[in-house]
Amino acid sequence: MTDKAIEVRATEVPGMRITFQGPISPDGVGMAFEMVADATIHPADLNASLDMMFDARRRLAAREELPIVKQSLAANIAALKEAELDRARHRAQMTSRVERISKNRREAVEPAPQDVNSLAHHDQTIARKIEQIALCRARIPYLEAIIAGREPPELYPEAANDAAMAAE
């Protein structure tokens, strides 16, 4: 028996180490991905690898954000109901004051400016809550599609229509 030695020489390949990091939750939790690639990699292959890391971070961020958006939707629906009740109470009190003051007068009395301003404030609060609810309702299917790995729906389809109409 003869001892034969096999020698394997290491070949050096120019390479690069790529780190991709980004936040995955609103409270600052982040994630970093690292990959090593040949420096002579074709740009299309490099882009495919980077897209894969980006999609993974995006999916994780959507998984973190979805429960927060659902909770926000529920809270805004409850707040909208409360704001509508507050507006109705204020309107009833305002009407009652106007009727009480106008009772023995020939002409009806206008509501006090502070009552009118307060009513406008209630209207603004209701409009804000309706807008927040609409945003949450649009965001939920968007996040669910990202988590499932599907192409997400258009988040703001009205904005796309507005831009198309402006172009015409």
mmCIF file of C-alpha atoms in Angstrom, residues 57-118:
data_model
loop_
_atom_site.group_PDB
_atom_site.id
_atom_site.type_symbol
_atom_site.label_atom_id
_atom_site.label_comp_id
_atom_site.label_asym_id
_atom_site.label_seq_id
_atom_site.Cartn_x
_atom_site.Cartn_y
_atom_site.Cartn_z
ATOM 1 C CA ARG A 57 -38.285 42.014 5.439
ATOM 2 C CA ARG A 58 -41.482 43.442 3.953
ATOM 3 C CA ARG A 59 -43.433 40.292 4.858
ATOM 4 C CA LEU A 60 -42.133 40.322 8.435
ATOM 5 C CA ALA A 61 -42.980 44.019 8.768
ATOM 6 C CA ALA A 62 -46.516 43.332 7.490
ATOM 7 C CA ARG A 63 -46.931 40.514 10.035
ATOM 8 C CA GLU A 64 -45.975 42.965 12.794
ATOM 9 C CA GLU A 65 -48.185 45.774 11.505
ATOM 10 C CA LEU A 66 -51.395 43.830 10.753
ATOM 11 C CA PRO A 67 -52.559 43.333 14.377
ATOM 12 C CA ILE A 68 -51.834 46.992 15.119
ATOM 13 C CA VAL A 69 -53.932 48.126 12.153
ATOM 14 C CA LYS A 70 -56.795 45.805 13.148
ATOM 15 C CA GLN A 71 -56.681 47.152 16.696
ATOM 16 C CA SER A 72 -56.645 50.717 15.346
ATOM 17 C CA LEU A 73 -59.686 49.941 13.187
ATOM 18 C CA ALA A 74 -61.646 48.619 16.155
ATOM 19 C CA ALA A 75 -60.637 51.600 18.305
ATOM 20 C CA ASN A 76 -61.575 54.098 15.589
ATOM 21 C CA ILE A 77 -64.976 52.469 15.051
ATOM 22 C CA ALA A 78 -65.671 52.730 18.784
ATOM 23 C CA ALA A 79 -64.395 56.326 18.842
ATOM 24 C CA LEU A 80 -66.594 57.206 15.849
ATOM 25 C CA LYS A 81 -69.701 55.949 17.653
ATOM 26 C CA GLU A 82 -68.748 57.971 20.732
ATOM 27 C CA ALA A 83 -68.033 61.080 18.636
ATOM 28 C CA GLU A 84 -71.419 60.777 16.914
ATOM 29 C CA LEU A 85 -73.125 60.486 20.304
ATOM 30 C CA ASP A 86 -71.228 63.519 21.594
ATOM 31 C CA ARG A 87 -72.250 65.503 18.524
ATOM 32 C CA ALA A 88 -75.894 64.480 18.941
ATOM 33 C CA ARG A 89 -75.823 65.460 22.648
ATOM 34 C CA HIS A 90 -74.246 68.811 21.858
ATOM 35 C CA ARG A 91 -76.714 69.499 19.051
ATOM 36 C CA ALA A 92 -79.646 68.665 21.363
ATOM 37 C CA GLN A 93 -78.278 70.951 24.092
ATOM 38 C CA MET A 94 -77.651 73.735 21.578
ATOM 39 C CA THR A 95 -81.176 73.416 20.165
ATOM 40 C CA SER A 96 -82.617 73.376 23.680
ATOM 41 C CA ARG A 97 -80.764 76.578 24.616
ATOM 42 C CA VAL A 98 -81.890 78.327 21.433
ATOM 43 C CA GLU A 99 -85.518 77.285 22.006
ATOM 44 C CA ARG A 100 -85.419 78.363 25.662
ATOM 45 C CA ILE A 101 -83.998 81.797 24.787
ATOM 46 C CA SER A 102 -86.340 82.238 21.800
ATOM 47 C CA LYS A 103 -89.452 81.221 23.753
ATOM 48 C CA ASN A 104 -90.758 84.699 24.556
ATOM 49 C CA ARG A 105 -89.267 86.546 21.591
ATOM 50 C CA ARG A 106 -90.760 87.422 18.276
ATOM 51 C CA GLU A 107 -87.736 86.320 16.247
ATOM 52 C CA ALA A 108 -85.700 83.170 16.657
ATOM 53 C CA VAL A 109 -82.336 83.584 18.314
ATOM 54 C CA GLU A 110 -79.186 82.353 16.574
ATOM 55 C CA PRO A 111 -77.070 79.771 18.415
ATOM 56 C CA ALA A 112 -74.147 81.123 20.404
ATOM 57 C CA PRO A 113 -70.841 81.280 18.495
ATOM 58 C CA GLN A 114 -69.186 78.883 20.959
ATOM 59 C CA ASP A 115 -71.971 76.359 20.303
ATOM 60 C CA VAL A 116 -71.469 76.687 16.540
ATOM 61 C CA ASN A 117 -67.691 76.304 16.941
ATOM 62 C CA SER A 118 -68.135 73.279 19.184
#
